[in-house]
Amino acid sequence: AVSYSVNVPVGTWSEYFDASFTGASIYIQTPVSKSGPTIYYFEAEVDAVKYNSTQSSRESSFLFISSGAGISLYYSLNGSVQLFTKILAGPVYNILEMDENINEKKSSSLDLYVSAGAGIRYFPAEKFFLEPAICWKTVFMAEEFFHSAGISLYAGVRF
């Protein structure tokens, strides 16, 4: 599945960066077990989000590229609608460019993240699905953790 997302920094970072309308991701899933209407999947995802600041005359930006794996639980309400929740974790590469730091204007690091989300999977056709979802993500940066909340719309095909 592929997605488009809107993400909002939360906490201290929201003082520096605006909401991002440039999020995108791709993921694959494979079923691990099924018990009645409940299906557990192993999931792997690659995600990219870029935040910018419009609060300054000089541009600041923050780019995240993450790859993670985790588990998701889907609960079938009927043949075409499923509720889901998921948790993912993995490495994230980030590039921070701050207008306040004259000496070291650009820095990058490799950190870890964890995210949790929930949503609805809808099958308008037998193999094609849409997933509106919400997500909370925390990047464990050495200086200060970066928290964000997001909404996304996934589209995918079931094999």
mmCIF file of C-alpha atoms in Angstrom, residues 11-156:
data_model
loop_
_atom_site.group_PDB
_atom_site.id
_atom_site.type_symbol
_atom_site.label_atom_id
_atom_site.label_comp_id
_atom_site.label_asym_id
_atom_site.label_seq_id
_atom_site.Cartn_x
_atom_site.Cartn_y
_atom_site.Cartn_z
ATOM 1 C CA GLY A 11 5.612 19.849 21.905
ATOM 2 C CA THR A 12 8.773 21.971 21.688
ATOM 3 C CA TRP A 13 9.327 21.250 17.989
ATOM 4 C CA SER A 14 5.976 22.834 17.120
ATOM 5 C CA GLU A 15 7.571 26.193 17.990
ATOM 6 C CA TYR A 16 9.995 25.724 15.088
ATOM 7 C CA PHE A 17 8.082 23.798 12.433
ATOM 8 C CA ASP A 18 4.681 23.991 10.783
ATOM 9 C CA ALA A 19 2.410 21.131 9.806
ATOM 10 C CA SER A 20 3.802 19.021 6.979
ATOM 11 C CA PHE A 21 1.700 18.321 3.903
ATOM 12 C CA THR A 22 4.510 16.315 2.260
ATOM 13 C CA GLY A 23 4.355 12.915 3.948
ATOM 14 C CA ALA A 24 4.402 9.664 1.999
ATOM 15 C CA SER A 25 4.934 6.009 2.806
ATOM 16 C CA ILE A 26 4.803 2.519 1.409
ATOM 17 C CA TYR A 27 4.225 -0.689 3.338
ATOM 18 C CA ILE A 28 3.834 -4.425 2.899
ATOM 19 C CA GLN A 29 2.086 -6.892 5.200
ATOM 20 C CA THR A 30 1.990 -10.636 5.591
ATOM 21 C CA PRO A 31 -0.501 -12.470 7.797
ATOM 22 C CA VAL A 32 0.943 -14.092 10.924
ATOM 23 C CA SER A 33 -2.184 -15.635 12.429
ATOM 24 C CA LYS A 34 -5.957 -15.534 12.233
ATOM 25 C CA SER A 35 -8.484 -16.241 14.951
ATOM 26 C CA GLY A 36 -12.124 -15.706 13.990
ATOM 27 C CA PRO A 37 -12.577 -12.110 12.801
ATOM 28 C CA THR A 38 -9.091 -11.084 14.044
ATOM 29 C CA ILE A 39 -6.046 -11.139 11.760
ATOM 30 C CA TYR A 40 -2.484 -10.373 12.923
ATOM 31 C CA TYR A 41 -0.015 -9.100 10.325
ATOM 32 C CA PHE A 42 3.731 -8.531 10.286
ATOM 33 C CA GLU A 43 4.307 -5.172 8.627
ATOM 34 C CA ALA A 44 7.306 -3.335 7.155
ATOM 35 C CA GLU A 45 7.093 0.343 6.194
ATOM 36 C CA VAL A 46 9.242 3.091 4.679
ATOM 37 C CA ASP A 47 8.126 6.637 5.421
ATOM 38 C CA ALA A 48 9.321 10.163 4.522
ATOM 39 C CA VAL A 49 8.137 13.493 5.941
ATOM 40 C CA LYS A 50 9.548 17.000 5.502
ATOM 41 C CA TYR A 51 8.712 19.852 7.869
ATOM 42 C CA ASN A 52 9.369 23.520 7.074
ATOM 43 C CA SER A 53 9.181 26.702 9.090
ATOM 44 C CA THR A 54 7.423 29.844 7.948
ATOM 45 C CA GLN A 55 7.957 31.625 11.272
ATOM 46 C CA SER A 56 11.333 33.063 10.278
ATOM 47 C CA SER A 57 12.796 35.050 7.402
ATOM 48 C CA ARG A 58 15.437 32.308 7.064
ATOM 49 C CA GLU A 59 14.280 28.798 6.165
ATOM 50 C CA SER A 60 14.421 25.904 8.595
ATOM 51 C CA SER A 61 13.588 22.366 7.584
ATOM 52 C CA PHE A 62 13.504 18.897 9.070
ATOM 53 C CA LEU A 63 13.471 15.783 6.857
ATOM 54 C CA PHE A 64 12.744 12.300 8.254
ATOM 55 C CA ILE A 65 13.233 9.064 6.333
ATOM 56 C CA SER A 66 12.278 6.050 8.419
ATOM 57 C CA SER A 67 12.050 2.318 7.910
ATOM 58 C CA GLY A 68 10.352 0.179 10.477
ATOM 59 C CA ALA A 69 8.704 -3.114 11.225
ATOM 60 C CA GLY A 70 5.970 -4.139 13.573
ATOM 61 C CA ILE A 71 2.708 -5.878 14.168
ATOM 62 C CA SER A 72 -0.815 -4.873 13.227
ATOM 63 C CA LEU A 73 -4.140 -6.266 14.371
ATOM 64 C CA TYR A 74 -7.179 -6.128 12.066
ATOM 65 C CA TYR A 75 -10.694 -6.898 13.237
ATOM 66 C CA SER A 76 -13.291 -7.651 10.531
ATOM 67 C CA LEU A 77 -16.665 -5.999 11.052
ATOM 68 C CA ASN A 78 -18.029 -7.485 7.832
ATOM 69 C CA GLY A 79 -16.715 -8.528 4.424
ATOM 70 C CA SER A 80 -15.634 -5.046 3.386
ATOM 71 C CA VAL A 81 -14.742 -3.153 6.611
ATOM 72 C CA GLN A 82 -11.971 -3.825 9.136
ATOM 73 C CA LEU A 83 -10.809 -1.822 12.157
ATOM 74 C CA PHE A 84 -7.072 -1.891 12.852
ATOM 75 C CA THR A 85 -4.355 -0.848 15.239
ATOM 76 C CA LYS A 86 -0.605 -1.114 14.722
ATOM 77 C CA ILE A 87 2.745 -0.447 16.334
ATOM 78 C CA LEU A 88 6.008 -0.010 14.401
ATOM 79 C CA ALA A 89 9.614 0.737 15.351
ATOM 80 C CA GLY A 90 12.930 1.098 13.577
ATOM 81 C CA PRO A 91 15.687 3.455 12.457
ATOM 82 C CA VAL A 92 15.069 6.955 11.160
ATOM 83 C CA TYR A 93 17.561 9.136 9.301
ATOM 84 C CA ASN A 94 16.951 12.844 9.774
ATOM 85 C CA ILE A 95 18.410 16.036 8.374
ATOM 86 C CA LEU A 96 17.860 19.161 10.451
ATOM 87 C CA GLU A 97 18.519 22.631 9.096
ATOM 88 C CA MET A 98 17.912 25.383 11.664
ATOM 89 C CA ASP A 99 18.110 29.093 10.923
ATOM 90 C CA GLU A 100 19.158 29.819 14.537
ATOM 91 C CA ASN A 101 22.390 27.805 14.390
ATOM 92 C CA ILE A 102 24.856 29.842 12.318
ATOM 93 C CA ASN A 103 27.955 27.650 12.934
ATOM 94 C CA GLU A 104 26.366 24.273 12.276
ATOM 95 C CA LYS A 105 23.453 25.154 10.057
ATOM 96 C CA LYS A 106 22.848 21.581 8.859
ATOM 97 C CA SER A 107 23.086 18.369 10.853
ATOM 98 C CA SER A 108 22.014 14.793 10.363
ATOM 99 C CA SER A 109 21.655 11.764 12.588
ATOM 100 C CA LEU A 110 20.448 8.194 12.712
ATOM 101 C CA ASP A 111 17.970 7.624 15.532
ATOM 102 C CA LEU A 112 15.238 5.189 16.531
ATOM 103 C CA TYR A 113 11.497 5.746 16.402
ATOM 104 C CA VAL A 114 8.293 4.127 17.549
ATOM 105 C CA SER A 115 4.823 4.800 16.170
ATOM 106 C CA ALA A 116 1.319 3.686 16.991
ATOM 107 C CA GLY A 117 -1.731 4.087 14.816
ATOM 108 C CA ALA A 118 -5.329 3.095 14.221
ATOM 109 C CA GLY A 119 -7.796 3.286 11.370
ATOM 110 C CA ILE A 120 -10.343 1.644 9.141
ATOM 111 C CA ARG A 121 -9.658 -0.555 6.119
ATOM 112 C CA TYR A 122 -12.417 -0.452 3.515
ATOM 113 C CA PHE A 123 -12.610 -2.732 0.466
ATOM 114 C CA PRO A 124 -14.634 -0.966 -2.271
ATOM 115 C CA ALA A 125 -13.616 -3.872 -4.538
ATOM 116 C CA GLU A 126 -12.523 -7.435 -3.762
ATOM 117 C CA LYS A 127 -8.746 -6.804 -3.890
ATOM 118 C CA PHE A 128 -8.479 -2.986 -3.621
ATOM 119 C CA PHE A 129 -8.594 -1.212 -0.244
ATOM 120 C CA LEU A 130 -8.528 2.289 1.248
ATOM 121 C CA GLU A 131 -7.293 3.042 4.771
ATOM 122 C CA PRO A 132 -7.876 6.363 6.523
ATOM 123 C CA ALA A 133 -5.710 6.332 9.652
ATOM 124 C CA ILE A 134 -4.285 8.368 12.537
ATOM 125 C CA CYS A 135 -0.793 7.953 13.966
ATOM 126 C CA TRP A 136 1.481 9.114 16.791
ATOM 127 C CA LYS A 137 5.242 8.977 16.184
ATOM 128 C CA THR A 138 8.164 9.623 18.530
ATOM 129 C CA VAL A 139 11.739 9.933 17.269
ATOM 130 C CA PHE A 140 14.274 9.348 20.054
ATOM 131 C CA MET A 141 16.768 12.070 19.189
ATOM 132 C CA ALA A 142 19.720 12.638 21.538
ATOM 133 C CA GLU A 143 18.990 16.345 22.152
ATOM 134 C CA GLU A 144 15.209 16.194 22.487
ATOM 135 C CA PHE A 145 12.590 13.688 21.376
ATOM 136 C CA PHE A 146 10.509 14.684 18.334
ATOM 137 C CA HIS A 147 6.795 13.921 18.642
ATOM 138 C CA SER A 148 4.260 14.187 15.829
ATOM 139 C CA ALA A 149 0.639 13.351 15.153
ATOM 140 C CA GLY A 150 -0.592 12.534 11.681
ATOM 141 C CA ILE A 151 -3.509 11.581 9.516
ATOM 142 C CA SER A 152 -3.083 9.553 6.360
ATOM 143 C CA LEU A 153 -4.912 7.869 3.537
ATOM 144 C CA TYR A 154 -3.521 4.570 2.260
ATOM 145 C CA ALA A 155 -4.494 2.776 -0.930
ATOM 146 C CA GLY A 156 -3.441 -0.751 -1.668
#
